[in-house]
Amino acid sequence: MQAYRTLVIAVVVVAVAISSFVAGMSYGSYSTALESEKLLASERERVRQLEAELASKQSELNSALNNVERLDALLNESKRLLSESEERVTALQTTLSNELENLRRSNSDLSRRLSEVEARMQRVESQVKTVSQAIPILNQLRGVEALGPDRNATINYWLDIKGLVASFEPALTPSVDRVINNVNGLFDYYEWIGRYPGENASAEAIVQWLFSLPPSYEQYVNAVNQFVDELLTSLASKLSALRDSIS
């Protein structure tokens, strides 16, 4: 009997222990479930936040991609405009280079023509100056027939002409020297005039006087005429050259 009680008590104790264990297990499972729910809710919130953040980042990425596309399109357009600008600049440079070359050629041609005109003007001025130097010679020659028997005055007269001729045409100075060398013929002429027999002289005396005209005078006259011819020929040649230079 005692053994039976002991067995019953043991069974009861075991049952109580098992019930306590089961109750403890149930309470522990409930607590674990609550913690799991909290953790799951927290993770769900974290996932939601991450999804929202991911959506925001995706939106930013899409916006950035759109910006990249716009920038790429803008870059391509800029490249096209730059290429067109470079082509226009190249064409403009070519045009300017051609125009500059044409201007250089025109300037060179104008400079050449200007040099020719200046040289021509200098030549004309020189020719006019030379021709003008004949004027005082011609004026001086107007008095050749008025030369008298004064030897010094006559020689000085021709020396003055020689100086003028040397400036006009040096090649003519020998012709003036020829006149000076024959100037005694002029004085012989005046001596011959002084031997005129008079109006009452006989015809024979007058004829003899006429035939006694000194040959030296003819040589003087020929020398003067030769000089004048050479002077006029030279002047005509210079005037012709001047007309050619002007025309």
Coordinates of N, CA and C in Angstrom, one line a residue:
M1 N 0.8 -1.2 0.0 CA 0.0 0.0 0.0 C 0.9 1.2 0.0
Q2 N 1.8 1.1 0.9 CA 2.8 2.3 0.9 C 3.5 2.4 -0.4
A3 N 3.8 1.4 -1.0 CA 4.5 1.4 -2.3 C 3.6 2.0 -3.3
Y4 N 2.3 1.7 -3.2 CA 1.3 2.2 -4.2 C 1.2 3.7 -4.1
R5 N 1.2 4.2 -2.8 CA 1.1 5.7 -2.6 C 2.3 6.4 -3.1
T6 N 3.4 5.7 -2.9 CA 4.6 6.3 -3.4 C 4.6 6.4 -4.9
L7 N 4.1 5.3 -5.5 CA 4.1 5.3 -7.0 C 3.1 6.4 -7.5
V8 N 2.0 6.5 -6.8 CA 1.0 7.6 -7.2 C 1.6 8.9 -7.1
I9 N 2.2 9.1 -5.9 CA 2.9 10.5 -5.7 C 3.9 10.7 -6.8
A10 N 4.6 9.7 -7.1 CA 5.7 9.9 -8.1 C 5.1 10.2 -9.5
V11 N 3.9 9.5 -9.7 CA 3.3 9.8 -11.0 C 2.7 11.2 -11.0
V12 N 2.2 11.6 -9.9 CA 1.6 13.0 -9.8 C 2.7 14.0 -10.0
V13 N 3.8 13.7 -9.3 CA 4.9 14.6 -9.4 C 5.4 14.7 -10.8
V14 N 5.5 13.6 -11.5 CA 6.0 13.5 -12.9 C 5.0 14.3 -13.7
A15 N 3.7 14.0 -13.4 CA 2.6 14.7 -14.3 C 2.7 16.2 -14.1
V16 N 2.9 16.6 -12.8 CA 3.0 18.1 -12.5 C 4.2 18.6 -13.2
A17 N 5.3 17.8 -13.2 CA 6.5 18.3 -13.8 C 6.4 18.4 -15.3
I18 N 5.7 17.4 -15.8 CA 5.4 17.5 -17.3 C 4.5 18.6 -17.7
S19 N 3.5 18.8 -16.8 CA 2.6 20.0 -17.1 C 3.3 21.3 -17.0
S20 N 4.2 21.4 -16.0 CA 5.0 22.6 -15.9 C 5.9 22.8 -17.1
F21 N 6.5 21.7 -17.5 CA 7.4 21.8 -18.7 C 6.7 22.2 -19.9
V22 N 5.5 21.6 -20.0 CA 4.6 21.9 -21.2 C 4.2 23.3 -21.2
A23 N 3.8 23.8 -20.0 CA 3.3 25.2 -19.8 C 4.5 26.1 -20.1
G24 N 5.7 25.7 -19.6 CA 6.8 26.6 -19.9 C 7.2 26.6 -21.3
M25 N 7.0 25.5 -22.0 CA 7.3 25.4 -23.4 C 6.3 26.3 -24.2
S26 N 5.1 26.2 -23.8 CA 4.0 27.0 -24.5 C 4.3 28.5 -24.3
Y27 N 4.7 28.9 -23.1 CA 4.9 30.3 -22.8 C 6.2 30.8 -23.6
G28 N 7.2 29.9 -23.6 CA 8.4 30.3 -24.4 C 8.1 30.4 -25.9
S29 N 7.3 29.5 -26.4 CA 6.9 29.6 -27.8 C 6.1 30.8 -28.1
Y30 N 5.3 31.2 -27.2 CA 4.5 32.4 -27.4 C 5.4 33.7 -27.4
S31 N 6.3 33.7 -26.5 CA 7.2 34.8 -26.4 C 8.1 34.9 -27.7
T32 N 8.5 33.7 -28.1 CA 9.4 33.7 -29.3 C 8.6 34.1 -30.5
A33 N 7.3 33.8 -30.6 CA 6.4 34.2 -31.7 C 6.3 35.7 -31.7
L34 N 6.1 36.3 -30.5 CA 6.0 37.7 -30.4 C 7.2 38.4 -30.9
E35 N 8.4 37.9 -30.5 CA 9.6 38.5 -30.9 C 9.8 38.3 -32.4
S36 N 9.4 37.2 -32.9 CA 9.5 36.9 -34.4 C 8.6 37.9 -35.2
E37 N 7.4 38.1 -34.6 CA 6.5 39.1 -35.3 C 7.1 40.5 -35.4
K38 N 7.7 40.9 -34.2 CA 8.3 42.2 -34.1 C 9.5 42.3 -35.1
L39 N 10.3 41.2 -35.1 CA 11.5 41.2 -36.0 C 11.0 41.2 -37.5
L40 N 9.9 40.4 -37.8 CA 9.4 40.4 -39.1 C 8.9 41.7 -39.6
A41 N 8.1 42.4 -38.6 CA 7.6 43.7 -39.0 C 8.7 44.7 -39.2
S42 N 9.8 44.6 -38.4 CA 10.9 45.5 -38.5 C 11.6 45.3 -39.9
E43 N 11.8 44.0 -40.2 CA 12.4 43.7 -41.5 C 11.5 44.1 -42.7
R44 N 10.2 43.9 -42.5 CA 9.3 44.4 -43.6 C 9.4 45.9 -43.8
E45 N 9.5 46.6 -42.6 CA 9.7 48.1 -42.7 C 11.0 48.4 -43.4
R46 N 12.0 47.7 -43.0 CA 13.3 47.9 -43.6 C 13.3 47.6 -45.1
V47 N 12.6 46.5 -45.5 CA 12.4 46.2 -46.9 C 11.7 47.3 -47.6
R48 N 10.6 47.8 -47.0 CA 9.8 48.9 -47.6 C 10.7 50.1 -47.8
Q49 N 11.5 50.5 -46.7 CA 12.3 51.6 -46.8 C 13.4 51.4 -48.0
L50 N 13.9 50.2 -48.0 CA 14.9 49.9 -49.1 C 14.3 50.0 -50.4
E51 N 13.0 49.5 -50.5 CA 12.3 49.5 -51.8 C 12.1 51.0 -52.2
A52 N 11.7 51.8 -51.2 CA 11.4 53.2 -51.5 C 12.7 53.9 -51.9
E53 N 13.8 53.6 -51.2 CA 15.1 54.2 -51.5 C 15.5 53.7 -52.9
L54 N 15.3 52.4 -53.2 CA 15.7 51.9 -54.5 C 14.9 52.6 -55.6
A55 N 13.6 52.8 -55.3 CA 12.7 53.5 -56.3 C 13.2 54.9 -56.5
S56 N 13.6 55.6 -55.4 CA 14.1 56.9 -55.5 C 15.4 56.9 -56.3
K57 N 16.3 56.0 -56.0 CA 17.6 55.9 -56.7 C 17.3 55.6 -58.2
Q58 N 16.3 54.7 -58.5 CA 16.0 54.3 -59.8 C 15.5 55.5 -60.6
S59 N 14.7 56.3 -59.9 CA 14.1 57.6 -60.5 C 15.3 58.5 -60.8
E60 N 16.2 58.6 -59.8 CA 17.4 59.5 -60.1 C 18.2 59.0 -61.2
L61 N 18.4 57.6 -61.3 CA 19.1 57.0 -62.3 C 18.5 57.3 -63.7
N62 N 17.1 57.1 -63.7 CA 16.4 57.4 -65.0 C 16.6 58.8 -65.4
S63 N 16.5 59.7 -64.4 CA 16.6 61.1 -64.7 C 18.0 61.4 -65.2
A64 N 19.0 60.8 -64.5 CA 20.4 61.0 -65.0 C 20.6 60.4 -66.4
L65 N 20.0 59.2 -66.7 CA 20.0 58.7 -68.0 C 19.4 59.6 -69.1
N66 N 18.3 60.2 -68.7 CA 17.6 61.1 -69.6 C 18.5 62.3 -69.8
N67 N 19.2 62.8 -68.7 CA 20.1 63.9 -68.9 C 21.3 63.6 -69.8
V68 N 21.7 62.3 -69.6 CA 22.8 61.8 -70.4 C 22.4 61.8 -71.9
E69 N 21.2 61.3 -72.1 CA 20.7 61.2 -73.5 C 20.6 62.7 -74.1
R70 N 20.1 63.6 -73.3 CA 20.0 65.0 -73.7 C 21.3 65.6 -74.0
L71 N 22.2 65.3 -73.0 CA 23.6 65.8 -73.2 C 24.3 65.2 -74.4
D72 N 24.0 63.9 -74.6 CA 24.6 63.2 -75.8 C 24.0 63.8 -77.1
A73 N 22.7 64.1 -77.1 CA 22.1 64.7 -78.3 C 22.7 66.1 -78.5
L74 N 22.8 66.8 -77.3 CA 23.4 68.2 -77.4 C 24.8 68.2 -77.9
L75 N 25.6 67.1 -77.4 CA 26.9 67.0 -77.9 C 27.0 66.7 -79.4
N76 N 26.1 65.8 -79.8 CA 26.1 65.5 -81.3 C 25.8 66.7 -82.1
E77 N 24.8 67.5 -81.6 CA 24.4 68.7 -82.3 C 25.5 69.7 -82.3
S78 N 26.2 69.8 -81.1 CA 27.3 70.7 -81.0 C 28.4 70.3 -82.0
K79 N 28.7 69.0 -82.1 CA 29.7 68.5 -83.0 C 29.3 68.8 -84.5
R80 N 28.0 68.7 -84.8 CA 27.5 69.0 -86.1 C 27.7 70.5 -86.4
L81 N 27.3 71.3 -85.5 CA 27.4 72.8 -85.6 C 28.9 73.2 -85.7
L82 N 29.7 72.5 -84.9 CA 31.2 72.8 -85.0 C 31.8 72.4 -86.3
S83 N 31.3 71.2 -86.8 CA 31.8 70.8 -88.1 C 31.4 71.8 -89.2
E84 N 30.1 72.2 -89.1 CA 29.7 73.2 -90.1 C 30.4 74.5 -90.0
S85 N 30.7 74.9 -88.8 CA 31.4 76.1 -88.5 C 32.9 76.0 -89.1
E86 N 33.5 74.8 -88.8 CA 34.8 74.6 -89.3 C 34.8 74.7 -90.9
E87 N 33.8 74.1 -91.5 CA 33.7 74.1 -92.9 C 33.6 75.5 -93.4
R88 N 32.7 76.3 -92.7 CA 32.5 77.7 -93.1 C 33.8 78.5 -92.9
V89 N 34.5 78.2 -91.8 CA 35.7 78.9 -91.5 C 36.8 78.6 -92.6
T90 N 36.8 77.3 -92.9 CA 37.8 76.9 -94.0 C 37.5 77.5 -95.3
A91 N 36.2 77.5 -95.6 CA 35.8 78.2 -96.9 C 36.1 79.7 -96.9
L92 N 35.8 80.3 -95.7 CA 36.1 81.7 -95.6 C 37.6 82.0 -95.6
Q93 N 38.4 81.1 -95.0 CA 39.9 81.3 -95.0 C 40.4 81.2 -96.5
T94 N 39.8 80.2 -97.2 CA 40.2 80.0 -98.6 C 39.8 81.3 -99.4
T95 N 38.6 81.8 -99.2 CA 38.1 83.0 -99.9 C 39.0 84.2 -99.6
L96 N 39.3 84.3 -98.2 CA 40.2 85.4 -97.8 C 41.6 85.3 -98.4
S97 N 42.1 84.1 -98.4 CA 43.4 83.8 -99.0 C 43.4 84.2 -100.4
N98 N 42.4 83.8 -101.2 CA 42.3 84.1 -102.6 C 42.2 85.6 -102.8
E99 N 41.3 86.3 -102.0 CA 41.2 87.7 -102.1 C 42.5 88.4 -101.7
L100 N 43.2 87.9 -100.7 CA 44.5 88.5 -100.3 C 45.5 88.4 -101.4
E101 N 45.5 87.2 -102.0 CA 46.4 87.0 -103.2 C 46.1 87.9 -104.3
N102 N 44.8 88.1 -104.6 CA 44.4 89.0 -105.7 C 44.8 90.4 -105.3
L103 N 44.6 90.8 -104.0 CA 45.0 92.1 -103.6 C 46.5 92.3 -103.8
R104 N 47.2 91.3 -103.4 CA 48.7 91.4 -103.5 C 49.1 91.5 -105.0
R105 N 48.4 90.7 -105.9 CA 48.7 90.9 -107.3 C 48.3 92.2 -107.8
S106 N 47.1 92.7 -107.3 CA 46.7 94.0 -107.8 C 47.7 95.1 -107.3
N107 N 48.1 95.0 -106.0 CA 49.0 95.9 -105.4 C 50.4 95.9 -106.2
S108 N 50.8 94.6 -106.5 CA 52.0 94.5 -107.2 C 51.9 95.1 -108.6
D109 N 50.7 94.9 -109.3 CA 50.5 95.4 -110.6 C 50.4 97.0 -110.5
L110 N 49.7 97.5 -109.5 CA 49.6 98.9 -109.3 C 51.0 99.5 -109.0
S111 N 51.8 98.8 -108.2 CA 53.1 99.3 -107.9 C 54.0 99.4 -109.1
R112 N 53.8 98.3 -109.9 CA 54.6 98.3 -111.2 C 54.2 99.4 -112.1
R113 N 52.9 99.6 -112.2 CA 52.4 100.6 -113.1 C 52.7 102.0 -112.6
L114 N 52.7 102.1 -111.2 CA 53.0 103.4 -110.6 C 54.5 103.7 -110.9
S115 N 55.3 102.7 -110.7 CA 56.8 102.8 -111.0 C 57.0 103.2 -112.4
E116 N 56.2 102.6 -113.3 CA 56.4 102.9 -114.8 C 56.0 104.4 -115.0
V117 N 54.8 104.8 -114.4 CA 54.4 106.2 -114.6 C 55.4 107.1 -114.0
E118 N 55.9 106.8 -112.8 CA 56.9 107.7 -112.2 C 58.1 107.8 -113.0
A119 N 58.6 106.7 -113.5 CA 59.8 106.7 -114.4 C 59.5 107.5 -115.7
R120 N 58.2 107.3 -116.2 CA 57.8 108.0 -117.4 C 57.8 109.5 -117.1
M121 N 57.2 109.9 -116.0 CA 57.1 111.3 -115.6 C 58.5 111.9 -115.4
Q122 N 59.4 111.1 -114.8 CA 60.8 111.6 -114.6 C 61.5 111.8 -116.0
R123 N 61.2 110.8 -116.9 CA 61.8 110.9 -118.2 C 61.2 112.2 -118.9
V124 N 59.9 112.4 -118.8 CA 59.3 113.5 -119.4 C 59.8 114.8 -118.9
E125 N 59.9 114.9 -117.5 CA 60.4 116.1 -116.9 C 61.8 116.4 -117.3
S126 N 62.6 115.3 -117.4 CA 64.0 115.5 -117.9 C 64.0 116.0 -119.3
Q127 N 63.2 115.4 -120.1 CA 63.1 115.8 -121.5 C 62.6 117.3 -121.7
V128 N 61.6 117.6 -120.9 CA 61.1 119.0 -120.9 C 62.1 120.0 -120.5
K129 N 62.9 119.6 -119.4 CA 64.0 120.4 -118.9 C 65.0 120.6 -120.0
T130 N 65.4 119.5 -120.7 CA 66.4 119.6 -121.7 C 65.9 120.4 -122.9
V131 N 64.6 120.2 -123.3 CA 64.1 121.0 -124.4 C 64.0 122.5 -124.1
S132 N 63.7 122.7 -122.8 CA 63.6 124.1 -122.4 C 64.9 124.8 -122.4
Q133 N 66.0 124.0 -122.3 CA 67.3 124.7 -122.3 C 67.7 125.2 -123.7
A134 N 66.9 124.7 -124.7 CA 67.1 125.2 -126.1 C 66.6 126.6 -126.3
I135 N 65.6 127.0 -125.4 CA 65.0 128.3 -125.6 C 66.0 129.5 -125.5
P136 N 66.8 129.5 -124.4 CA 67.8 130.7 -124.4 C 68.8 130.6 -125.5
I137 N 69.1 129.4 -126.0 CA 70.0 129.4 -127.2 C 69.4 130.0 -128.4
L138 N 68.1 129.7 -128.6 CA 67.4 130.3 -129.8 C 67.2 131.8 -129.6
N139 N 67.0 132.2 -128.4 CA 66.9 133.6 -128.2 C 68.2 134.3 -128.4
Q140 N 69.3 133.7 -128.0 CA 70.6 134.2 -128.2 C 70.9 134.3 -129.7
L141 N 70.5 133.3 -130.5 CA 70.9 133.3 -131.9 C 70.1 134.4 -132.7
R142 N 69.1 134.9 -132.1 CA 68.4 136.0 -132.8 C 69.3 137.2 -133.0
G143 N 70.3 137.3 -132.2 CA 71.2 138.5 -132.3 C 72.5 138.2 -133.1
V144 N 72.5 137.0 -133.8 CA 73.7 136.7 -134.6 C 74.0 137.6 -135.7
E145 N 72.9 138.1 -136.3 CA 73.1 139.1 -137.5 C 73.4 140.5 -137.0
A146 N 73.3 140.7 -135.7 CA 73.6 142.0 -135.2 C 75.0 142.1 -134.6
L147 N 75.8 141.0 -134.8 CA 77.2 141.1 -134.3 C 78.0 142.1 -135.1
G148 N 78.7 142.9 -134.4 CA 79.5 143.9 -135.0 C 81.0 143.5 -135.1
P149 N 81.8 144.4 -135.5 CA 83.3 144.1 -135.7 C 84.1 144.0 -134.4
D150 N 83.4 144.1 -133.2 CA 84.1 144.0 -132.0 C 84.4 142.6 -131.7
R151 N 85.7 142.3 -131.8 CA 86.2 140.9 -131.6 C 85.8 140.3 -130.3
N152 N 86.1 141.0 -129.2 CA 85.9 140.5 -127.9 C 84.4 140.2 -127.6
A153 N 83.5 141.2 -128.1 CA 82.1 141.0 -127.9 C 81.6 139.8 -128.7
T154 N 82.1 139.6 -129.9 CA 81.7 138.5 -130.7 C 82.1 137.2 -130.1
I155 N 83.4 137.1 -129.7 CA 83.8 135.8 -129.1 C 83.1 135.5 -127.8
N156 N 82.9 136.5 -127.0 CA 82.1 136.3 -125.8 C 80.7 135.8 -126.1
Y157 N 80.1 136.4 -127.2 CA 78.8 136.0 -127.6 C 78.7 134.5 -127.9
W158 N 79.7 134.0 -128.7 CA 79.7 132.6 -129.0 C 80.1 131.7 -127.8
L159 N 80.9 132.2 -127.0 CA 81.3 131.5 -125.7 C 80.0 131.3 -124.8
D160 N 79.2 132.3 -124.8 CA 78.0 132.2 -124.0 C 77.1 131.2 -124.6
I161 N 77.0 131.2 -126.0 CA 76.2 130.1 -126.6 C 76.7 128.8 -126.4
K162 N 78.1 128.6 -126.4 CA 78.7 127.3 -126.1 C 78.3 126.8 -124.8
G163 N 78.3 127.7 -123.8 CA 77.9 127.3 -122.4 C 76.5 126.8 -122.4
L164 N 75.6 127.5 -123.1 CA 74.2 127.1 -123.1 C 74.0 125.7 -123.9
V165 N 74.8 125.6 -124.9 CA 74.7 124.3 -125.7 C 75.3 123.2 -124.9
A166 N 76.3 123.4 -124.1 CA 76.8 122.3 -123.3 C 75.8 121.7 -122.3
S167 N 74.9 122.6 -121.9 CA 73.8 122.1 -121.0 C 72.7 121.4 -121.8
F168 N 72.4 121.9 -123.0 CA 71.4 121.3 -123.8 C 71.8 120.0 -124.5
E169 N 72.9 120.1 -125.3 CA 73.4 118.9 -126.0 C 74.9 119.1 -126.1
P170 N 75.7 118.4 -125.2 CA 77.2 118.6 -125.2 C 77.8 118.2 -126.6
A171 N 77.1 117.3 -127.3 CA 77.7 116.8 -128.6 C 77.8 118.0 -129.6
L172 N 77.0 119.1 -129.4 CA 77.0 120.2 -130.3 C 78.1 121.2 -130.0
T173 N 78.8 121.1 -128.9 CA 79.9 122.1 -128.6 C 81.0 122.1 -129.7
P174 N 81.3 121.0 -130.3 CA 82.3 121.2 -131.4 C 81.9 122.0 -132.5
S175 N 80.6 122.1 -132.8 CA 80.0 122.9 -133.8 C 80.2 124.4 -133.5
V176 N 80.0 124.7 -132.2 CA 80.2 126.1 -131.7 C 81.7 126.4 -131.8
D177 N 82.6 125.5 -131.4 CA 84.0 125.7 -131.6 C 84.4 126.0 -133.0
R178 N 83.7 125.3 -133.9 CA 84.0 125.5 -135.4 C 83.7 127.0 -135.7
V179 N 82.5 127.5 -135.2 CA 82.1 128.9 -135.5 C 83.2 129.8 -134.9
I180 N 83.6 129.5 -133.6 CA 84.6 130.4 -133.0 C 85.9 130.4 -133.8
N181 N 86.3 129.2 -134.3 CA 87.5 129.1 -135.0 C 87.5 129.9 -136.4
N182 N 86.3 130.1 -136.9 CA 86.1 130.8 -138.1 C 85.6 132.2 -137.9
V183 N 85.6 132.7 -136.7 CA 85.0 134.0 -136.4 C 85.8 135.2 -137.1
N184 N 87.0 134.9 -137.4 CA 87.8 136.0 -138.1 C 87.1 136.3 -139.5
G185 N 86.4 135.3 -140.0 CA 85.7 135.6 -141.3 C 84.7 136.8 -141.1
L186 N 84.1 136.9 -139.9 CA 83.2 138.0 -139.7 C 83.9 139.3 -139.7
F187 N 85.1 139.4 -139.1 CA 85.9 140.6 -139.1 C 86.4 140.9 -140.5
D188 N 86.8 139.9 -141.2 CA 87.2 140.1 -142.6 C 86.1 140.7 -143.4
Y189 N 84.9 140.3 -143.1 CA 83.7 140.8 -143.8 C 83.5 142.3 -143.5
Y190 N 83.7 142.7 -142.2 CA 83.5 144.1 -141.9 C 84.7 144.9 -142.6
E191 N 85.8 144.3 -142.7 CA 86.9 145.0 -143.4 C 86.6 145.2 -144.9
W192 N 86.0 144.1 -145.4 CA 85.6 144.1 -146.8 C 84.5 145.2 -147.0
I193 N 83.6 145.3 -146.1 CA 82.5 146.3 -146.2 C 83.2 147.7 -146.2
G194 N 84.2 147.8 -145.3 CA 84.9 149.1 -145.3 C 85.6 149.5 -146.5
R195 N 85.9 148.5 -147.4 CA 86.6 148.8 -148.7 C 85.6 149.1 -149.8
Y196 N 84.3 149.3 -149.5 CA 83.4 149.5 -150.5 C 83.8 150.8 -151.3
P197 N 83.8 150.7 -152.6 CA 84.4 151.9 -153.4 C 83.4 153.1 -153.4
G198 N 82.2 153.0 -153.0 CA 81.3 154.1 -153.0 C 80.3 154.0 -154.2
E199 N 79.3 154.8 -154.0 CA 78.3 154.8 -155.1 C 78.8 155.5 -156.4
N200 N 79.8 156.3 -156.3 CA 80.2 157.0 -157.5 C 81.3 156.2 -158.2
A201 N 81.7 155.0 -157.6 CA 82.7 154.2 -158.2 C 82.2 153.6 -159.5
S202 N 83.2 153.2 -160.4 CA 82.8 152.6 -161.6 C 82.3 151.2 -161.4
A203 N 81.6 150.8 -162.4 CA 81.0 149.4 -162.4 C 82.1 148.4 -162.2
E204 N 83.2 148.6 -162.9 CA 84.3 147.7 -162.8 C 84.8 147.6 -161.4
A205 N 85.0 148.7 -160.8 CA 85.5 148.8 -159.4 C 84.5 148.1 -158.4
I206 N 83.2 148.3 -158.7 CA 82.3 147.6 -157.8 C 82.3 146.1 -158.0
V207 N 82.4 145.7 -159.3 CA 82.5 144.2 -159.6 C 83.7 143.6 -158.9
Q208 N 84.8 144.3 -159.1 CA 86.0 143.8 -158.4 C 85.9 143.7 -156.9
W209 N 85.2 144.7 -156.4 CA 85.0 144.7 -154.9 C 84.1 143.5 -154.5
L210 N 83.0 143.3 -155.3 CA 82.1 142.2 -155.0 C 82.9 140.8 -155.0
F211 N 83.7 140.7 -156.0 CA 84.4 139.4 -156.2 C 85.6 139.3 -155.1
S212 N 85.8 140.3 -154.4 CA 86.9 140.3 -153.4 C 86.3 139.9 -152.0
L213 N 85.0 139.5 -152.0 CA 84.5 139.0 -150.7 C 85.3 137.9 -150.1
P214 N 85.8 138.1 -148.9 CA 86.8 137.1 -148.4 C 86.2 135.7 -148.2
P215 N 86.8 134.7 -148.6 CA 86.4 133.3 -148.4 C 86.2 133.0 -146.9
S216 N 86.9 133.6 -146.1 CA 86.8 133.3 -144.6 C 85.4 133.6 -144.1
Y217 N 84.8 134.7 -144.7 CA 83.4 135.0 -144.3 C 82.5 133.9 -144.7
E218 N 82.6 133.4 -145.9 CA 81.8 132.2 -146.3 C 81.9 131.0 -145.4
Q219 N 83.2 130.8 -145.0 CA 83.5 129.7 -144.0 C 82.8 130.0 -142.7
Y220 N 82.8 131.2 -142.2 CA 82.1 131.6 -141.0 C 80.6 131.4 -141.1
V221 N 80.1 131.8 -142.2 CA 78.6 131.7 -142.4 C 78.2 130.2 -142.5
N222 N 79.0 129.4 -143.2 CA 78.8 128.0 -143.3 C 78.8 127.3 -141.9
A223 N 79.8 127.7 -141.1 CA 79.9 127.2 -139.8 C 78.7 127.5 -138.9
V224 N 78.3 128.8 -139.0 CA 77.1 129.2 -138.3 C 75.9 128.4 -138.8
N225 N 75.7 128.3 -140.1 CA 74.5 127.6 -140.6 C 74.5 126.1 -140.2
Q226 N 75.7 125.5 -140.2 CA 75.8 124.1 -139.9 C 75.5 123.9 -138.4
F227 N 75.9 124.8 -137.6 CA 75.6 124.7 -136.1 C 74.1 124.9 -135.9
V228 N 73.5 125.8 -136.6 CA 72.0 126.1 -136.4 C 71.3 124.8 -136.9
D229 N 71.7 124.3 -138.1 CA 71.0 123.0 -138.6 C 71.1 121.9 -137.6
E230 N 72.3 121.7 -137.0 CA 72.5 120.6 -136.0 C 71.7 120.9 -134.8
L231 N 71.6 122.1 -134.4 CA 70.8 122.5 -133.2 C 69.4 122.2 -133.4
L232 N 68.8 122.6 -134.6 CA 67.4 122.4 -134.9 C 67.1 120.9 -135.0
T233 N 68.0 120.2 -135.6 CA 67.8 118.7 -135.8 C 67.8 118.0 -134.4
S234 N 68.7 118.4 -133.5 CA 68.7 117.9 -132.2 C 67.4 118.2 -131.4
L235 N 67.0 119.5 -131.6 CA 65.8 119.9 -130.9 C 64.6 119.2 -131.4
A236 N 64.5 119.0 -132.7 CA 63.4 118.3 -133.3 C 63.4 116.8 -132.8
S237 N 64.5 116.2 -132.7 CA 64.6 114.8 -132.2 C 64.1 114.7 -130.8
K238 N 64.5 115.7 -130.0 CA 64.1 115.7 -128.5 C 62.6 116.0 -128.4
L239 N 62.1 116.8 -129.2 CA 60.7 117.1 -129.2 C 59.9 115.9 -129.6
S240 N 60.4 115.1 -130.6 CA 59.7 113.9 -131.0 C 59.7 112.9 -129.9
A241 N 60.9 112.7 -129.2 CA 61.0 111.8 -128.1 C 60.0 112.2 -127.0
L242 N 59.9 113.5 -126.8 CA 59.0 114.0 -125.7 C 57.6 113.7 -126.1
R243 N 57.2 113.9 -127.3 CA 55.8 113.5 -127.8 C 55.6 112.0 -127.6
D244 N 56.6 111.2 -127.9 CA 56.4 109.8 -127.7 C 56.2 109.4 -126.3
S245 N 56.9 110.1 -125.4 CA 56.8 109.8 -124.0 C 55.5 110.3 -123.4
I246 N 54.9 111.3 -123.9 CA 53.6 111.8 -123.4 C 52.5 111.0 -124.0
S247 N 52.6 110.6 -125.2 CA 51.5 109.9 -125.9 C 51.4 108.4 -125.4

